[in-house]
Coordinates of C-alpha atoms and ligand atoms in Angstrom, one line a residue:
X177 CA 0.1 0.5 0.1
X178 CA 1.1 3.4 -0.9
X179 CA 2.4 5.7 2.3
X180 CA -0.3 8.6 2.4
X181 CA 2.0 11.7 3.1
X182 CA 0.2 14.6 4.8
X183 CA 3.0 17.1 4.9
X184 CA 2.3 20.7 4.5
X185 CA 4.0 22.6 1.2
X186 CA 6.6 25.0 3.3
X187 CA 7.2 26.8 0.0
X188 CA 3.7 28.6 0.6
X189 CA 5.2 30.5 3.8
X190 CA 9.1 30.2 3.7
X191 CA 11.2 32.8 2.0
X192 CA 13.4 31.7 -1.1
X193 CA 16.2 31.9 1.2
X194 CA 15.2 29.8 3.9
X195 CA 16.3 26.3 4.3
X196 CA 13.5 24.1 2.8
X197 CA 13.2 20.9 4.1
X198 CA 12.9 19.1 0.8
X199 CA 16.2 20.4 -0.1
X200 CA 18.0 18.7 2.9
X201 CA 21.0 17.0 2.3
X202 CA 19.5 14.0 4.3
X203 CA 20.9 11.7 7.1
X204 CA 24.0 9.7 7.5
X205 CA 21.9 6.6 7.6
X206 CA 19.1 7.0 4.9
X207 CA 15.6 6.7 6.3
X208 CA 12.4 6.6 4.8
X209 CA 10.2 10.0 4.6
X210 CA 7.8 10.4 7.8
X211 CA 4.2 10.7 6.6
X212 CA 3.2 13.9 8.5
X213 CA 6.6 15.4 10.1
X214 CA 9.3 17.1 8.1
X215 CA 12.8 15.9 8.5
X216 CA 13.5 18.8 10.8
X217 CA 10.6 18.0 12.9
X218 CA 11.9 14.9 13.3
X219 CA 15.3 16.1 14.4
X220 CA 13.6 18.5 16.9
X221 CA 11.8 15.5 18.4
X222 CA 14.7 13.3 18.5
X223 CA 16.7 15.8 20.5
X224 CA 13.9 16.4 22.7
X225 CA 13.6 12.9 23.6
X226 CA 17.5 12.6 24.3
X227 CA 18.9 11.9 27.7
X228 CA 21.5 14.5 26.8
X229 CA 18.7 16.9 26.3
X230 CA 16.7 15.9 29.6
X231 CA 19.9 16.5 31.7
X232 CA 20.0 20.1 30.9
X233 CA 17.4 20.7 33.6
X234 CA 20.0 19.5 36.2
X235 CA 23.0 21.7 34.4
X236 CA 24.3 24.9 35.5
X237 CA 23.8 28.0 33.1
X238 CA 26.0 30.4 35.3
X239 CA 25.0 29.6 39.0
X240 CA 24.5 26.7 40.7
X241 CA 21.4 25.1 42.3
X242 CA 22.5 25.8 45.8
X243 CA 21.4 29.1 45.5
X244 CA 17.7 28.6 45.3
X245 CA 15.4 27.7 42.5
X246 CA 14.9 31.1 40.9
X247 CA 17.8 31.5 38.3
X248 CA 18.2 29.9 34.9
X249 CA 19.3 26.4 34.1
X250 CA 20.6 25.1 30.9
X251 CA 17.1 23.9 29.9
X252 CA 15.3 26.9 30.8
X253 CA 18.0 29.1 28.8
X254 CA 17.7 26.6 26.0
X255 CA 13.8 27.2 26.0
X256 CA 14.3 30.9 26.0
X257 CA 16.8 30.8 22.9
X258 CA 14.3 28.6 21.3
X259 CA 11.4 30.8 22.1
X260 CA 13.2 34.1 20.8
X261 CA 14.7 32.3 17.8
X262 CA 11.2 31.0 16.5
X263 CA 9.9 34.4 17.0
X264 CA 12.4 36.1 14.8
X265 CA 12.8 33.0 12.4
X266 CA 8.8 33.4 11.8
X267 CA 8.9 37.1 11.1
X268 CA 12.0 36.6 8.7
X269 CA 10.0 33.5 6.9
X270 CA 13.0 31.1 7.8
X271 CA 12.5 27.4 8.5
X272 CA 11.2 27.5 12.2
X273 CA 11.3 23.6 12.7
X274 CA 14.8 23.8 11.9
X275 CA 15.6 26.7 14.1
X276 CA 14.1 25.0 16.9
X277 CA 15.9 22.0 16.4
X278 CA 19.0 23.9 16.2
X279 CA 18.2 25.8 19.5
X280 CA 17.0 22.8 21.6
X281 CA 20.6 21.1 20.8
X282 CA 22.7 24.0 21.0
X283 CA 24.0 23.7 24.6
X284 CA 23.5 19.7 25.1
X285 CA 27.3 19.1 25.1
X286 CA 27.8 21.2 28.3
X287 CA 29.5 19.4 30.9
X288 CA 28.3 19.8 34.7
X289 CA 29.1 23.1 36.4
X290 CA 29.0 25.2 33.2
X291 CA 32.2 26.9 31.9
X292 CA 34.1 25.9 34.8
X293 CA 33.6 22.4 34.2
X294 CA 34.4 22.9 30.6
X295 CA 37.9 24.4 31.5
X296 CA 38.9 21.4 33.6
X297 CA 37.9 19.0 31.2
X298 CA 39.8 20.8 28.5
X299 CA 42.9 20.8 30.6
X300 CA 42.2 17.0 31.4
X301 CA 41.9 15.8 28.0
X302 CA 44.6 18.2 26.7
X303 CA 46.8 15.5 25.0
X304 CA 43.7 14.1 22.9
X305 CA 43.0 17.6 21.7
X306 CA 40.8 19.1 24.7
X307 CA 37.1 19.6 25.3
X308 CA 34.9 21.7 23.8
X309 CA 31.1 21.9 24.4
X310 CA 30.1 22.5 21.0
X311 CA 32.1 19.6 19.7
X312 CA 30.9 17.2 22.5
X313 CA 27.1 18.0 21.4
X314 CA 28.5 16.6 18.1
X315 CA 29.5 13.6 19.6
X316 CA 26.4 13.1 21.7
X317 CA 24.1 12.8 18.8
X318 CA 26.2 11.5 16.4
X319 CA 27.7 8.6 18.7
X320 CA 26.8 8.7 22.3
X321 CA 23.0 8.5 22.4
X322 CA 21.8 5.3 22.1
X323 CA 18.0 5.2 21.2
X324 CA 17.7 3.6 17.8
X325 CA 18.5 -0.2 16.8
X326 CA 19.6 0.5 13.3
X327 CA 22.3 3.1 14.6
X328 CA 24.3 5.2 17.1
X329 CA 23.4 8.7 17.6
X330 CA 20.3 10.6 16.7
X331 CA 20.9 10.3 12.7
X332 CA 20.2 13.8 12.3
X333 CA 19.9 16.0 9.2
X334 CA 23.2 17.3 7.8
X335 CA 21.9 21.1 8.1
X336 CA 21.3 20.4 11.9
X337 CA 24.8 18.7 12.3
X338 CA 26.7 21.3 10.1
X339 CA 24.9 24.2 12.2
X340 CA 26.0 22.6 15.2
X341 CA 29.7 22.3 13.9
X342 CA 29.7 26.1 12.7
X343 CA 29.7 26.8 16.5
X344 CA 33.1 25.4 17.2
X345 CA 35.2 28.6 16.5
X346 CA 38.1 27.6 14.2
X347 CA 40.4 30.7 13.9
X348 CA 42.7 28.7 11.9
X349 CA 40.8 28.8 8.4
X350 CA 38.0 31.4 7.3
X351 CA 34.7 29.7 6.9
X352 CA 31.7 30.4 5.0
X353 CA 28.8 32.2 6.8
X354 CA 26.4 29.5 8.0
X355 CA 22.8 29.0 7.0
X356 CA 20.5 32.0 7.9
X357 CA 18.7 29.6 10.6
X358 CA 21.9 29.1 12.3
X359 CA 22.4 32.6 12.5
X360 CA 19.4 33.2 14.1
X361 CA 19.9 30.9 16.8
X362 CA 23.3 32.5 17.7
X363 CA 21.9 35.8 17.8
X364 CA 18.9 34.6 20.0
X365 CA 21.6 32.9 22.3
X366 CA 23.3 36.2 23.1
X367 CA 19.8 37.7 23.7
X368 CA 18.8 35.2 25.9
X369 CA 21.7 35.1 28.0
X370 CA 22.4 39.1 28.0
X371 CA 19.1 39.6 29.9
X372 CA 18.7 36.7 31.9
X373 CA 22.2 36.7 33.3
X374 CA 21.6 40.1 34.8
X375 CA 18.2 39.1 36.0
X376 CA 19.5 36.2 37.8
X377 CA 22.7 38.2 39.3
X378 CA 20.2 40.8 40.6
X379 CA 17.9 37.9 42.2
X380 CA 21.0 36.7 43.9
X381 CA 22.4 39.9 45.0
X382 CA 25.6 39.7 43.1
X383 CA 24.5 43.1 41.4
X384 CA 22.9 46.3 42.7
X385 CA 20.2 48.0 40.4
X386 CA 22.3 51.4 40.6
X387 CA 25.4 49.6 39.1
X388 CA 23.3 48.2 36.2
X389 CA 21.9 51.7 35.4
X390 CA 25.4 52.9 34.5
X391 CA 25.2 50.8 31.4
X392 CA 23.6 52.2 28.5
X393 CA 21.7 49.5 27.2
X394 CA 20.0 48.6 30.6
X395 CA 19.6 52.5 31.2
X396 CA 17.5 52.8 28.0
X397 CA 15.2 49.8 28.7
X398 CA 14.8 51.2 32.3
X399 CA 14.0 54.5 30.7
X400 CA 11.5 53.0 28.2
X401 CA 9.7 51.4 30.9
X402 CA 9.4 54.4 33.4
X403 CA 8.0 56.5 30.5
X404 CA 5.0 54.2 30.8
X405 CA 4.8 53.1 34.4
X406 CA 5.4 56.0 36.9
X407 CA 5.3 53.9 39.9
X408 CA 6.4 50.3 39.8
X409 CA 7.8 48.3 42.8
X410 CA 11.3 47.2 42.4
X411 CA 10.4 43.8 41.4
X412 CA 7.9 44.8 38.7
X413 CA 10.3 47.3 37.5
X414 CA 13.1 44.7 37.1
X415 CA 11.0 42.2 35.2
X416 CA 9.4 44.8 32.9
X417 CA 13.2 45.8 32.3
X418 CA 14.0 42.6 31.2
X419 CA 11.0 42.2 28.9
X420 CA 12.0 45.7 27.3
X421 CA 15.6 44.7 27.1
X422 CA 14.7 41.6 24.9
X423 CA 12.1 43.8 23.0
X424 CA 14.7 46.1 22.1
X425 CA 17.1 43.6 21.0
X426 CA 14.9 41.3 19.1
X427 CA 13.2 44.5 17.4
X428 CA 16.4 45.9 16.1
X429 CA 17.8 42.3 15.0
X430 CA 14.5 41.7 12.9
X431 CA 14.8 45.6 11.3
X432 CA 18.4 45.3 10.7
X433 CA 18.5 41.6 9.3
X434 CA 15.3 42.4 7.0
X435 CA 17.3 45.4 5.3
X436 CA 20.3 43.1 5.0
X437 CA 18.2 40.5 3.3
X438 CA 16.6 43.2 1.1
X439 CA 19.9 44.7 0.1
X440 CA 21.7 41.5 -0.5
X441 CA 18.9 40.3 -2.7
X442 CA 19.6 36.6 -1.4
X443 CA 17.4 34.1 -3.6
X444 CA 18.7 30.8 -2.1
X445 CA 19.6 29.2 1.4
X446 CA 23.3 28.2 0.2
X447 CA 24.1 31.8 -0.9
X448 CA 23.9 32.8 2.5
X449 CA 27.6 31.4 2.9
X450 CA 28.8 33.8 0.2
X451 CA 28.2 36.9 2.1
X452 CA 31.1 38.7 4.0
X453 CA 29.3 38.9 7.0
X454 CA 26.2 37.6 8.8
X455 CA 22.8 38.9 7.3
X456 CA 21.1 38.3 10.7
X457 CA 22.6 40.7 12.8
X458 CA 21.9 43.5 14.9
X459 CA 22.9 47.3 14.0
X460 CA 26.1 48.3 14.6
X461 CA 25.0 50.8 17.3
X462 CA 23.2 48.0 19.4
X463 CA 26.0 45.7 19.0
X464 CA 28.5 47.7 20.9
X465 CA 25.8 48.2 23.6
X466 CA 25.3 44.7 23.6
X467 CA 29.2 44.2 24.0
X468 CA 29.3 46.9 26.9
X469 CA 26.5 44.7 28.9
X470 CA 28.5 41.6 28.1
X471 CA 31.9 43.0 29.3
X472 CA 30.0 44.6 32.4
X473 CA 28.4 41.0 33.2
X474 CA 31.8 39.3 32.6
X475 CA 33.4 41.7 35.1
X476 CA 30.9 41.9 37.7
X477 CA 29.0 38.7 37.7
X478 CA 31.1 35.8 36.1
X479 CA 34.2 37.1 37.7
X480 CA 32.6 37.4 41.0
X481 CA 34.3 36.0 43.8
X482 CA 31.6 34.2 45.0
X483 CA 30.9 32.6 41.6
X484 CA 34.7 32.2 41.2
X485 CA 34.9 30.4 44.6
X486 CA 32.0 28.0 43.6
X487 CA 33.5 27.2 40.2
X488 CA 36.9 26.2 41.7
X489 CA 35.5 23.9 44.2
X490 CA 33.2 22.3 41.5
X491 CA 36.1 22.0 38.8
X492 CA 38.3 20.5 41.7
X493 CA 35.6 17.9 42.1
X494 CA 35.5 16.9 38.6
X495 CA 39.2 16.9 38.4
X496 CA 39.5 14.6 41.2
X497 CA 37.0 12.3 39.5
X498 CA 39.1 12.7 36.1
X499 CA 42.0 11.3 37.9
X500 CA 40.2 8.4 39.8
X501 CA 38.6 7.1 36.6
X502 CA 41.7 7.3 34.7
X503 CA 43.5 5.5 37.0
X504 CA 40.9 2.8 37.4
X505 CA 38.8 2.7 34.1
X506 CA 37.4 -0.7 34.9
X507 CA 35.1 1.1 37.3
X508 CA 33.5 2.9 34.5
X509 CA 29.9 1.7 33.6
X510 CA 29.8 -1.2 31.2
X511 CA 28.5 1.1 28.1
X512 CA 31.5 3.2 28.6
X513 CA 34.1 0.8 29.5
X514 CA 33.4 -0.5 26.1
X515 CA 34.2 2.7 24.5
X516 CA 37.9 2.4 25.9
X517 CA 39.4 0.2 23.1
X518 CA 38.4 2.8 20.6
X519 CA 38.7 6.1 22.1
X520 CA 41.2 5.7 24.8
X521 CA 41.0 6.5 28.2
X522 CA 41.2 10.3 28.6
X523 CA 38.4 10.8 25.8
X524 CA 36.0 8.2 27.3
X525 CA 36.6 9.5 30.9
X526 CA 36.1 12.8 30.0
X527 CA 32.5 12.1 27.9
X528 CA 31.4 10.1 30.8
X529 CA 32.2 12.9 33.1
X530 CA 30.6 15.6 30.7
X531 CA 27.4 13.7 30.4
X532 CA 26.8 14.1 34.3
X533 CA 24.6 16.7 35.9
X534 CA 25.8 19.1 38.2
X535 CA 23.8 17.0 41.1
X536 CA 25.1 13.7 39.8
X537 CA 28.7 15.0 39.4
X538 CA 28.8 16.1 43.1
X539 CA 27.1 13.0 44.5
X540 CA 29.6 10.9 42.7
X541 CA 32.3 13.1 44.0
X542 CA 31.0 12.5 47.5
X543 CA 30.9 8.6 46.9
X544 CA 34.5 8.7 45.9
X545 CA 35.7 10.8 48.4
X546 CA 34.0 8.3 51.5
X547 CA 35.8 5.4 49.7
X548 CA 39.2 7.3 50.0
X549 CA 38.5 8.0 53.8
Ligands
LIG709 MG1 23.6 29.0 24.9

């Protein structure tokens, strides 16, 4: 019996420069078409059902869970990125399914304890090329996830894989610009963390409101809110400013990108790569303001003594576990010790530790410590 196909015709609403699912380069292991989901919808679903995605709920974005439950985790950050990116993608008539898949996978390669964990693993795995969360995300979706009987990994579409690969910074050789959908997700990532890291830091008392008012972009957002609402309590004001900040950045990005797209006369998804700079971008003045806010956050939040002290402790725990598993690789769980023959000890141990949530890594470390005593 012939399979009935209920796929909607994307060309009815996508722009010519969008990545159309029908033009996909396909998957490493060919699969027959799904009757009612496009390839990129299937990619999105595979990512949502992966264990690496679920673990994002218990991984640090910037602050650890010991500080209460208000602040963002990697999972809530990921959902904010996805929501912002889809909004932008729909307005620009790009492929929202591809954008969603890219956004939901963009941070799944992060190890426990955020960038502190990444720095430690990078150092531990130095002799085998180090550790990078963006490269690790590719290893997760091509090898480490075991969900399907016919192949390792998630067998994602080439466009999703190459989109993630462009996140790995290679300063050696200049590379073409990625698909516009990839550019949208990168921009949405910055918009999300610029706004929510400031919000989280205020909530946690690491920053004072008056300090943030010295940052021009924040001051502008606060001015716009106060022009509409004369008497907000501090909490209402803070939330309104966060919304306003996102609004300023998303509106500028949409307007600027629209004019870039019109000027470039881009006609197909593939020609996005030929442009000297990214077509999906904020205006120059906003780019400068965002850089100021990011420099401020870097200095005052990510380098805050309390945050650094927490990171140092977490990093030490990871370093000790790396040493212990490297000395006794036979103590790795079965499915991991099977990788030792092909991947070697440092890479296998590194990948195993990278998959842990913050909570699990701390419990494991405590368990190891009690075995030593
Ligand atoms: Mg991110």
